[in-house]
Coordinates of C-alpha atoms in Angstrom, one line a residue:
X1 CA 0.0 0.0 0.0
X2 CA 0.9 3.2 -0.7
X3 CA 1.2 6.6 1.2
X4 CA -2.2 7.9 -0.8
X5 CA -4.0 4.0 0.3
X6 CA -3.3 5.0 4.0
X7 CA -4.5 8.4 4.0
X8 CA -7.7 7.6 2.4
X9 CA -8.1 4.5 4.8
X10 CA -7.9 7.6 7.2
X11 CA -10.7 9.7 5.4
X12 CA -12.4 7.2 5.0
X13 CA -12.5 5.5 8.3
X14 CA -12.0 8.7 10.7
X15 CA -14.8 7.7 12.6
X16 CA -13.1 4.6 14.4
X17 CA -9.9 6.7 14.4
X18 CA -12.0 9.8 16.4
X19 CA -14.1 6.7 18.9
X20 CA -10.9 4.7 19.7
X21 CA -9.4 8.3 20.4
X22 CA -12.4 9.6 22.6
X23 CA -13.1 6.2 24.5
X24 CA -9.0 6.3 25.5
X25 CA -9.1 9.7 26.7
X26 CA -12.1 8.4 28.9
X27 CA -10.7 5.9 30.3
X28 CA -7.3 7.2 31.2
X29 CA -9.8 9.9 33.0
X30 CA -11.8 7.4 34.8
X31 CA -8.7 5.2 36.0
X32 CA -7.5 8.9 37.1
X33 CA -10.4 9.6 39.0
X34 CA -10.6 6.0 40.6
X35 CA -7.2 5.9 41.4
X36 CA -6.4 6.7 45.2
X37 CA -4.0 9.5 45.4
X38 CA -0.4 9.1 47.1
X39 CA 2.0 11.4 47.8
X40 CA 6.0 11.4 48.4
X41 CA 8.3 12.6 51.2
X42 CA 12.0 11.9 50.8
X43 CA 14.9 12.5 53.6
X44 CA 18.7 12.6 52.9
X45 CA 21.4 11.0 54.7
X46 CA 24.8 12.5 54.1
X47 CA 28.1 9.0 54.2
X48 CA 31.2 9.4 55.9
X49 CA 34.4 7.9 56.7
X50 CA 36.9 8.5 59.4
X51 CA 39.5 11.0 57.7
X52 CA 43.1 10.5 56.3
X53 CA 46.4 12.2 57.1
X54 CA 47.2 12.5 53.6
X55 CA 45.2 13.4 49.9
X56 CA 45.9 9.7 49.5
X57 CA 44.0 8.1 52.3
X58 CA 41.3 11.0 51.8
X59 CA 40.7 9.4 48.5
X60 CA 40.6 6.1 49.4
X61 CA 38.3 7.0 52.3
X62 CA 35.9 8.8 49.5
X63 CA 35.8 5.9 47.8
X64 CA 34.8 3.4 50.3
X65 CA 31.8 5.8 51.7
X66 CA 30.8 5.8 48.1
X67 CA 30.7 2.2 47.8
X68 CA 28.9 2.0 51.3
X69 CA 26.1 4.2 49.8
X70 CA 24.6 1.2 47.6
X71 CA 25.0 -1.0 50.7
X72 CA 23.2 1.3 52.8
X73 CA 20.5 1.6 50.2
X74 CA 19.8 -2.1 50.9
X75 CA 19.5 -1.4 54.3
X76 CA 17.1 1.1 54.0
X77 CA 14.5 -1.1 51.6
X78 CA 14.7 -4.2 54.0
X79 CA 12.6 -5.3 56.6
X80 CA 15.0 -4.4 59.7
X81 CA 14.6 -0.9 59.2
X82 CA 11.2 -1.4 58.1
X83 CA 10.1 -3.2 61.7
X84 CA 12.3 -0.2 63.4
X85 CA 10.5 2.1 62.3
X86 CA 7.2 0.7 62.7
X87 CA 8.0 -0.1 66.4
X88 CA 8.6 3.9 66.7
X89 CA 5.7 5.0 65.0
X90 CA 3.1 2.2 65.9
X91 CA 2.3 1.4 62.5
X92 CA -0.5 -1.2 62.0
X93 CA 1.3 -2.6 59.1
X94 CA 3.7 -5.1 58.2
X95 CA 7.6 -4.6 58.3
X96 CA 7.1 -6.3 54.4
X97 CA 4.1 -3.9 53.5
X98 CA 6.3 -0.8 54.6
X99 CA 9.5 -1.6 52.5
X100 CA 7.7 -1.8 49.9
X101 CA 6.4 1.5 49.7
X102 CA 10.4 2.9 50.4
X103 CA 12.9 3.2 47.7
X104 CA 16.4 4.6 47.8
X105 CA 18.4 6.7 45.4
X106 CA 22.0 7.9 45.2
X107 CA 23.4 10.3 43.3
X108 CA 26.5 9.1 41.2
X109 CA 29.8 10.0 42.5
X110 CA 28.2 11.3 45.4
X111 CA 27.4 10.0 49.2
X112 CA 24.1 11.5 49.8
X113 CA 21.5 8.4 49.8
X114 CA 17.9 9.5 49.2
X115 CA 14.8 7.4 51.0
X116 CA 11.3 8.4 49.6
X117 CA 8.7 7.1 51.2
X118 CA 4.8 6.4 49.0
X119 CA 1.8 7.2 50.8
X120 CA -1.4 8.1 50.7
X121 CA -1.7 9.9 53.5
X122 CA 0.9 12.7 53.2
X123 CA 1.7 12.9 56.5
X124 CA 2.6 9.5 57.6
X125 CA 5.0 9.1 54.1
X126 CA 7.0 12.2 55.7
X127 CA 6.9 10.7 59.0
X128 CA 8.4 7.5 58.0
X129 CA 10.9 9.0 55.2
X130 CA 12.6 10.7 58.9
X131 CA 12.2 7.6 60.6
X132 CA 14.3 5.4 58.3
X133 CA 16.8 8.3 58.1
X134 CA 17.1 8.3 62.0
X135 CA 16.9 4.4 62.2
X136 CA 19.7 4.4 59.6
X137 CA 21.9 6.7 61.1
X138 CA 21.3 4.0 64.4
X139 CA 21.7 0.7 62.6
X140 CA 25.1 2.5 60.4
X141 CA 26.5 3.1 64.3
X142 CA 25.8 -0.5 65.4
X143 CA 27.2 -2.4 62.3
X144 CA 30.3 0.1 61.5
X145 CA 31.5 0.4 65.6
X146 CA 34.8 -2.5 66.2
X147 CA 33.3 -5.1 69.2
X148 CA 36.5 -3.4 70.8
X149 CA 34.7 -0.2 71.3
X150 CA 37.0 1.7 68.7
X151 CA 35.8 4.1 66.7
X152 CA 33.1 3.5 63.5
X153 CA 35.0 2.9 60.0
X154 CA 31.7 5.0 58.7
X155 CA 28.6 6.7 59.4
X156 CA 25.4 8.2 58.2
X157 CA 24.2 11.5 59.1
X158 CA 20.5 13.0 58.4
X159 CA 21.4 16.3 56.6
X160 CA 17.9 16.4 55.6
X161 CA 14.0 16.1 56.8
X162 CA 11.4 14.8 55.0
X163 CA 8.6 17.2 54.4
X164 CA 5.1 16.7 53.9
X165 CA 3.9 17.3 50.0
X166 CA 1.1 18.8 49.3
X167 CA 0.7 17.2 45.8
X168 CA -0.4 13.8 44.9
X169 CA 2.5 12.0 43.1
X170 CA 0.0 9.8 41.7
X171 CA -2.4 9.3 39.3
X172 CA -1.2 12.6 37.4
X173 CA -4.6 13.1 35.4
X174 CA -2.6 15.6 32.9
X175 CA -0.1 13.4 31.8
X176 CA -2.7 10.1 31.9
X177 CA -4.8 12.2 29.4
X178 CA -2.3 12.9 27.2
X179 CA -1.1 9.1 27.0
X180 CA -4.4 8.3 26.7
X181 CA -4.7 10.2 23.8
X182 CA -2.1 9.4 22.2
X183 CA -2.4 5.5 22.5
X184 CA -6.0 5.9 21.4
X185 CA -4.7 7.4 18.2
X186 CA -2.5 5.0 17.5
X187 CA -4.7 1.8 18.3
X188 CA -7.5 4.0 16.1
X189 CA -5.3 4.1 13.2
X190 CA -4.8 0.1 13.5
X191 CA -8.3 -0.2 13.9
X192 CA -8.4 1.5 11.3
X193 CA -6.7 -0.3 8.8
X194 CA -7.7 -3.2 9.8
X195 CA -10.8 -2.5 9.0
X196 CA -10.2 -1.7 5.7
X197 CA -8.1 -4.3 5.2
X198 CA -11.2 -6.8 6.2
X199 CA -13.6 -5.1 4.9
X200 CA -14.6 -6.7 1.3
X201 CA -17.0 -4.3 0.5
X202 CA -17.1 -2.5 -3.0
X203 CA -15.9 1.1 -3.1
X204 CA -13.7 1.5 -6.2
X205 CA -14.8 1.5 -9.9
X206 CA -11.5 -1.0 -10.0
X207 CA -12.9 -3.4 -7.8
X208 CA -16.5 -3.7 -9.0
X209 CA -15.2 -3.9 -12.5
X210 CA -13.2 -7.1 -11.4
X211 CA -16.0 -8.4 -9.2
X212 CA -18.4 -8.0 -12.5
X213 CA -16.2 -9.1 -14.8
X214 CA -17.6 -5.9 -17.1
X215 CA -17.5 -2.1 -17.6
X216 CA -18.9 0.3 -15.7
X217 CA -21.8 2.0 -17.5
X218 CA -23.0 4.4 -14.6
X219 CA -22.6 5.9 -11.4
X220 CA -25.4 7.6 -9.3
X221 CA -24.1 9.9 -6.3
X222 CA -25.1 10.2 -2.8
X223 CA -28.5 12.4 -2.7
X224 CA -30.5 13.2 0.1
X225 CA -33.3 13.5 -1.8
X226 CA -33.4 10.1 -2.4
X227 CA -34.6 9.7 1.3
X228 CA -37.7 11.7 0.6
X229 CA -38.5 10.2 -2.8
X230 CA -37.0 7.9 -5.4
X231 CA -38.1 10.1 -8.3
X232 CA -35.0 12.7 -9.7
X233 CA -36.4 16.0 -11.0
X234 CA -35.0 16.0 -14.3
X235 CA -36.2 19.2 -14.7
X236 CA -33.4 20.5 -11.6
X237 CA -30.7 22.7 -13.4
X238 CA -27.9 21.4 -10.7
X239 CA -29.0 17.6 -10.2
X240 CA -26.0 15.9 -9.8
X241 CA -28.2 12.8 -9.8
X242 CA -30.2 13.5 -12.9
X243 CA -26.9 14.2 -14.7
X244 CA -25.6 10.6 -13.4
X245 CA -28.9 8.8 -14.9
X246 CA -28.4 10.8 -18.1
X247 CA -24.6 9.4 -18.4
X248 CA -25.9 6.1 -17.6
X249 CA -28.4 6.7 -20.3
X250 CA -25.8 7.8 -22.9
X251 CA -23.5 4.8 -22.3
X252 CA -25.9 2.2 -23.0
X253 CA -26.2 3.7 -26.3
X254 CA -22.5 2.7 -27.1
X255 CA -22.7 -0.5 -25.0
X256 CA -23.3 -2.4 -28.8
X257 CA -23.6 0.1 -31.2
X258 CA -25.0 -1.9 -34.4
X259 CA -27.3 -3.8 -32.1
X260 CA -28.1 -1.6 -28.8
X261 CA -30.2 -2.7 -25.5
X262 CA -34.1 -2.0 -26.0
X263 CA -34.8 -4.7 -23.5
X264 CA -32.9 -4.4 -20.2
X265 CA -33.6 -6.0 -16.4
X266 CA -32.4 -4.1 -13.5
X267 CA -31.1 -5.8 -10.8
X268 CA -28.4 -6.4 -7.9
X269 CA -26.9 -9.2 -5.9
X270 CA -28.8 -8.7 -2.5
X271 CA -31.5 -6.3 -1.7
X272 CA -31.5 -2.7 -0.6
X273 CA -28.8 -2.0 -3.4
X274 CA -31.1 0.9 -4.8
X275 CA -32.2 -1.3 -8.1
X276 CA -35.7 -0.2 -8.2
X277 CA -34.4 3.5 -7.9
X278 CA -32.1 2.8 -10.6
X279 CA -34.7 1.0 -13.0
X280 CA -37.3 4.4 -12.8
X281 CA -35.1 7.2 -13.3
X282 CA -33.2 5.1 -16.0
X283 CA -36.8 5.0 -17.9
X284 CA -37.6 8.3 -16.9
X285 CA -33.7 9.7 -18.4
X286 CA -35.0 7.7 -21.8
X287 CA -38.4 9.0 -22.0
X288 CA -36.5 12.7 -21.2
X289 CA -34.6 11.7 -24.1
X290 CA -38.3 11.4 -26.4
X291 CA -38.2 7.7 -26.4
X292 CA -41.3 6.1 -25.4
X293 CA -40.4 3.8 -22.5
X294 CA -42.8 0.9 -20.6
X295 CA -41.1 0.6 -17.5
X296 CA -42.2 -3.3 -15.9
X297 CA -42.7 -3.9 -12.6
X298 CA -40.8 -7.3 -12.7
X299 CA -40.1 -7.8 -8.6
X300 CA -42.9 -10.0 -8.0
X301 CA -42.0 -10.6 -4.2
X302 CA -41.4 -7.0 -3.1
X303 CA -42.9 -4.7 -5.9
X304 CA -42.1 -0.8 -5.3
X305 CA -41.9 1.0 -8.8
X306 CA -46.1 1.5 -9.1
X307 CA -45.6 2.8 -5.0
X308 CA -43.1 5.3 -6.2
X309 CA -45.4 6.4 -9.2
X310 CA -48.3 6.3 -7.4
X311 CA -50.1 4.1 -9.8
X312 CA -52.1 1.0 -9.3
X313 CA -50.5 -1.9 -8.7
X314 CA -53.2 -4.9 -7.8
X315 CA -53.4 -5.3 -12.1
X316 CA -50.0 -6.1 -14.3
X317 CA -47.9 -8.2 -15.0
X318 CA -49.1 -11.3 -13.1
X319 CA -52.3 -10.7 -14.6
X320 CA -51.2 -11.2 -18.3
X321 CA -48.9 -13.7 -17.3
X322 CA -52.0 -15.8 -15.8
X323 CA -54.4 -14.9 -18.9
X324 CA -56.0 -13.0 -17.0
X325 CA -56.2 -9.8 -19.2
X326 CA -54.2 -8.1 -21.8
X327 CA -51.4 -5.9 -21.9
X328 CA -53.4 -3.1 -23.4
X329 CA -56.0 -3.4 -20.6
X330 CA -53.6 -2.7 -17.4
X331 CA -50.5 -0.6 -19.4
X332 CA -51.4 2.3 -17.1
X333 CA -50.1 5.9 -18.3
X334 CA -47.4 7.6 -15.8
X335 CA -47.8 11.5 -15.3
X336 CA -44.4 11.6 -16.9
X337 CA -44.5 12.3 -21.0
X338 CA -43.7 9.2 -23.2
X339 CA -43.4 6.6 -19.9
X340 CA -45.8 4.3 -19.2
X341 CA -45.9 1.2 -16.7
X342 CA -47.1 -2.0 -16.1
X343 CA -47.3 -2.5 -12.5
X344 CA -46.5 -6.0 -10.9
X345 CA -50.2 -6.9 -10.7
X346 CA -50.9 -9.5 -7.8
X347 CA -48.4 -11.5 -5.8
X348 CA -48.5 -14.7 -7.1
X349 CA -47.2 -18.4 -5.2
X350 CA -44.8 -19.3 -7.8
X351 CA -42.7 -16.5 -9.3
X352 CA -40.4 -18.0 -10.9
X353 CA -42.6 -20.4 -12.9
X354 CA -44.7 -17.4 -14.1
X355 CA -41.4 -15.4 -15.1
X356 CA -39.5 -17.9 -16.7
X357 CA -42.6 -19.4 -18.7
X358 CA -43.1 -18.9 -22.6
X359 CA -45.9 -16.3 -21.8
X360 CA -43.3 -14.0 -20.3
X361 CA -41.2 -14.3 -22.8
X362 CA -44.4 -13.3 -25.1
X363 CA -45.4 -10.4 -23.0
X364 CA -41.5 -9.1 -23.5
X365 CA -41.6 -9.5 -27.3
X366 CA -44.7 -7.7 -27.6
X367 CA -43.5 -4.6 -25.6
X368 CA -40.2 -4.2 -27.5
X369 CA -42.7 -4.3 -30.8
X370 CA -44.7 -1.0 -29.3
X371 CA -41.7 0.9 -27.1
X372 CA -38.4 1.8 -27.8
X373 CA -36.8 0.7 -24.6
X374 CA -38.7 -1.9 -21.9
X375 CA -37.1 -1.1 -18.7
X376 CA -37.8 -3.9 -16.2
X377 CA -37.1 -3.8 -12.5
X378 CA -35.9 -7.4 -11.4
X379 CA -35.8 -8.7 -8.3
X380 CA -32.1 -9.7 -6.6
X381 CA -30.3 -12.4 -8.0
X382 CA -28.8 -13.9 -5.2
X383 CA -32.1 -14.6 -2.8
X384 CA -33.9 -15.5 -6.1
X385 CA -33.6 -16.8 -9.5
X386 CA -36.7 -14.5 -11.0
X387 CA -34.0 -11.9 -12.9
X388 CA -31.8 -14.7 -14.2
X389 CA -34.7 -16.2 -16.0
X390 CA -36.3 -12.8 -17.1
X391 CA -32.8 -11.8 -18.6
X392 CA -32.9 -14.6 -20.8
X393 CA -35.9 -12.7 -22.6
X394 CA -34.5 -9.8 -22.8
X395 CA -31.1 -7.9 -24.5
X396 CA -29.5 -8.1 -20.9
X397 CA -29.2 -6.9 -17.3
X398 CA -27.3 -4.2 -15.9
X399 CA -26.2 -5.3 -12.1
X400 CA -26.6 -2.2 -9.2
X401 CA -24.3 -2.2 -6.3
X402 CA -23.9 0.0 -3.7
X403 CA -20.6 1.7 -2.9
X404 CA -19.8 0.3 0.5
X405 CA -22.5 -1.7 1.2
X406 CA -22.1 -4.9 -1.6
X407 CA -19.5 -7.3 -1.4
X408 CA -16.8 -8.3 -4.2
X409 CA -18.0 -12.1 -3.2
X410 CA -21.9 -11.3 -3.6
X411 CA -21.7 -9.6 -7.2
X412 CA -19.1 -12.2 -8.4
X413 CA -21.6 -14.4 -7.7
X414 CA -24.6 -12.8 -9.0
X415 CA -22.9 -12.7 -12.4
X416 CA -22.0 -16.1 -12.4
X417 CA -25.8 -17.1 -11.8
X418 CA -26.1 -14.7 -15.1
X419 CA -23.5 -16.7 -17.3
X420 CA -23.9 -20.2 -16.0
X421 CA -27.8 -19.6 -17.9
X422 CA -26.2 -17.6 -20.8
X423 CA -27.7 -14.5 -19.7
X424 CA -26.2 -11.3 -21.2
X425 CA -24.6 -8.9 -18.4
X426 CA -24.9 -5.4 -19.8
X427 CA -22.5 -3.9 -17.3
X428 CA -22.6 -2.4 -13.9
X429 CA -23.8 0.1 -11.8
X430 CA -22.0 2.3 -8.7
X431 CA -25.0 3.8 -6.3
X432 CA -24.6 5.6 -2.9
X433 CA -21.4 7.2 -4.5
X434 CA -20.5 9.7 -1.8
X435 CA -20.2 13.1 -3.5
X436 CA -17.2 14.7 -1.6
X437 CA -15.3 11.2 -2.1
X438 CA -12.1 12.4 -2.9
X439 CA -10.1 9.8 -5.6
X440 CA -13.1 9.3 -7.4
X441 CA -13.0 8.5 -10.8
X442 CA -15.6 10.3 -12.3
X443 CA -16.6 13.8 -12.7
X444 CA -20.3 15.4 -13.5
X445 CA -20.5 18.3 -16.0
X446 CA -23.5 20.4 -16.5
X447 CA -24.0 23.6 -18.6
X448 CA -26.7 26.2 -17.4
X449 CA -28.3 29.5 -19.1
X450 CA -25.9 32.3 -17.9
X451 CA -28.6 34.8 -16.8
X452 CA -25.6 37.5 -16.6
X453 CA -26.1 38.2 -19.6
X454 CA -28.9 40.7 -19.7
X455 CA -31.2 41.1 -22.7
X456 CA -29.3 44.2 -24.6
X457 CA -30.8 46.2 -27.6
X458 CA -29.1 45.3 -30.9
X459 CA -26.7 48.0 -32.0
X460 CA -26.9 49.4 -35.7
X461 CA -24.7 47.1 -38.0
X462 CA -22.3 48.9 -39.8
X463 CA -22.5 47.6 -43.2
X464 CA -19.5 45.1 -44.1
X465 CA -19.9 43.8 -40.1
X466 CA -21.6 41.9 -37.7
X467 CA -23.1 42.9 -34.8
X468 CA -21.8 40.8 -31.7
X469 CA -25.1 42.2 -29.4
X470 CA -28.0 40.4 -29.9
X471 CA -31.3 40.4 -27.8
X472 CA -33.1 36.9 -27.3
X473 CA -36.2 36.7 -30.2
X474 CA -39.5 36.5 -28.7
X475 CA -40.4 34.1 -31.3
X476 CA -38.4 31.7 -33.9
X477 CA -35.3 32.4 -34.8
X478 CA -35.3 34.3 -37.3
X479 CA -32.0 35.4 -39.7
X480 CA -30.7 38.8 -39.2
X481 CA -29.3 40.2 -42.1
X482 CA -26.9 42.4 -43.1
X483 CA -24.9 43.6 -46.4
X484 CA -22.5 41.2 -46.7
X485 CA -23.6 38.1 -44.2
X486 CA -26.4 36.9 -43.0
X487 CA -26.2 35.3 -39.7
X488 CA -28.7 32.9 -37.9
X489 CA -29.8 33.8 -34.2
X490 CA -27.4 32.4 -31.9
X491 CA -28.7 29.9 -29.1
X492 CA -28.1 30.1 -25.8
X493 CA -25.5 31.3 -24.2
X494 CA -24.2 29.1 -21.8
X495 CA -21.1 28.8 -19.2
X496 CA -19.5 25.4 -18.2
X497 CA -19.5 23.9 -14.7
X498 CA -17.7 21.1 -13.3
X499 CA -19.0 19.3 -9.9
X500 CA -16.8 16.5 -8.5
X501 CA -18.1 13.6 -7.6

């Protein structure tokens, strides 16, 4: 992976990165606020040896109270002292339990010896950080003095009293908060790729291209509208979305150019992949286009497209399909020019014997004889083998997945139920594209009226010239002349746009 992988894993995944973060940080603040405070005293002993008559035997002396420093510092973290100092404090606590809460520190090259004492009340940690000094000094006198009553080869000397603190050495919330932070981030970002790296889910126009095993004919964005109805207004000058259905309208076109789809199923590998979305607003970009569309309610299990269209849905498909009626008699007219639909008519028992009979194949043949294009929204391929057998009547199917949502394994294996019947796969479709995803690989142009330009009164045209100000006709076009051209009425003027998606 490279650099450009990791940081879109980031974008991409900055939610688990920004949870993992926030859920450290509160933890590292509740094991702060848990945690029972303690505080620190510390006393300092000053080492000594007897003195030398010469700079020799001064240094040697030096030498061997620095060497009894780290002996003493046993002394001061073992149980003797401990049990001392408990006896002359009456401590109710064992001589064990106090050393461990003593530690002792020496300075390098030095023979000061250090003896902090942990507590968590800061009163007895002082009292017992001058205890050990004191018992020290004691134990130093009664180890270092000859048996014949000479004089001590060392001794220890508090130069120092502990004092009480009056800050908590522990939990430091600051610094907790700060780690906290910072290890959230990190386990966030492998959380984070992890993720991704698990995650099988179709978000590049490489991967569903591979996962199809064909090209990518359209991509619908992200729209909020879609929440509120499944119907794009065409008629909206900056729809990203009805620019997307146009493209996907355009591309079929040049899918086989001597021979191209009239008869196409709409469908996906699983449900809520936005199929039936797609199949409507295809038929509706067609019948934009002044083709004359049917669009067929082909879902027999879960039927939406007469919901969407407000149109009746108890008489269609089923109904032919079971002699029932003809297609004449339950085509039902749309509100939108040069569409019509046949709804999905009752739910029958037996689908898939109804779809896949020779009467459906009828029904299909008859509606490409009086449309252009027969638009037919199939059910999913993987729950059910309805759209397999209806793309064997028609020119092919065009497979919808949804960025982030379908799975490389689910729409591999939607196609293959296409090809292992000889079905024809038209190509795929991206849905749920985020707009503001960065590294996409498609754009969406639209051109719009520039309404800057106001309407201006023609100036007189010199003979021999043209006049480059021109006021919009209220009628047709008609020529303007002049002496030595004659020039048609421009169209629109328009300005370009680009929108990333």
């Amino acid at each position: 992976m490279e650099i450009q992988d990791y940081l879109q894993i980031l974008r991409t995944r900055w939610m688990i990165i920004v949870v993992t973060v926030a859920v450290a940080i509160l933890g590292a603040l509740a094991a702060s606020l848990l945690t029972t405070p303690t505080y620190q005293s510390c006393s300092r002993v000053f080492v000594s040896t007897s003195g030398g008559s010469t700079v020799s035997e001064s240094y040697q002396g030096n030498l061997f109270a620095q060497q009894r420093v780290s002996s003493y510092s046993e002394l001061v973290t073992g149980e003797t002292l401990a049990a001392r100092t408990i006896d002359e404090l009456g401590l109710n606590i064992t001589p064990a339990e106090l050393a461990a809460k003593v530690t002792a520190t020496s300075t390098p090259d030095t023979v000061l010896l250090d003896t902090c004492v942990v507590d968590t009340n800061p009163g007895t940690a002082r009292d017992v950080a001058n205890s050990l000094g004191n018992q020290l000094t004691i134990l130093v006198r009664e180890l270092e003095t000859p048996e014949d009553g000479g004089a001590p080869a060392s001794g220890v000397r508090l130069v120092e009293q502990a004092k009480e603190s009056a800050e908590p050495v522990s939990p430091k919330t600051t610094r907790n908060l700060a780690l906290g932070a910072a290890v959230g981030l990190l386990l966030g970002i492998a959380l984070a790729v992890l993720r991704d790296r698990l995650d099988n889910t179709i978000k590049t126009r490489k991967k569903l291209e591979a996962a199809s095993n064909t090209a990518l004919v359209g991509t619908i964005p992200y729209d909020k509208a879609f929440k509120e109805s499944a119907i794009v207004s065409f008629g909206a000058t900056h729809s990203v979305s009805a620019e997307g259905f146009r493209e996907l309208r355009t591309n079929l076109q040049f899918l086989e150019v001597d021979h191209p789809p009239r008869v196409i199923v709409v469908t996906s590998a699983v449900p809520a992949e936005g199929k039936t979305t797609v199949a409507v607003n295809l038929a509706l970009a067609l019948a934009e286009a002044g083709h004359r569309v049917v669009l067929v309610e082909g879902d027999l299990r879960r039927p939406r497209v007469s919901k969407y269209l407000g149109l009746i849905g108890s008489v269609g498909l089923s109904t032919v399909l079971a002699g029932q009626a003809d297609i004449t008699d339950v085509l039902q007219p749309s509100s939108y020019e040069g569409l019509d639909v046949l709804a999905s008519g009752p739910l029958p028992p037996n689908p898939s014997e109804l779809l896949g009979s020779e009467a459906s194949r009828r029904v299909i043949e008859e509606l490409r004889s009086r449309f252009d294009y027969v638009i037919i929204d199939g059910a999913p391929l993987l729950p059910v083998t309805d759209s397999a057998l209806l793309t064997t009547h028609s020119d092919g199917a065009l497979i919808v997945a949804r960025f982030g949502h379908t799975s490389e394994n689910e729409v591999s294996r939607a196609v293959g139920n296409l090809e292992t019947i000889g079905a024809h796969v038209l190509g795929a479709v991206f849905t749920m594209m985020p707009l503001s995803r960065k590294g996409g690989e498609g754009y969406s142009y639209y051109y719009e009226t520039d309404k800057t330009i106001a309407r201006q009164t023609p100036s007189p045209v010199t003979p021999g010239t043209v006049s480059t100000q021109w006021s919009p006709p209220e009628g047709p076009s008609v020529p303007v002349s002049t002496q030595k051209a004659d020039v048609s009425a421009p169209a629109t003027v328009t300005s370009g746009r680009r929108h990333r998606e």
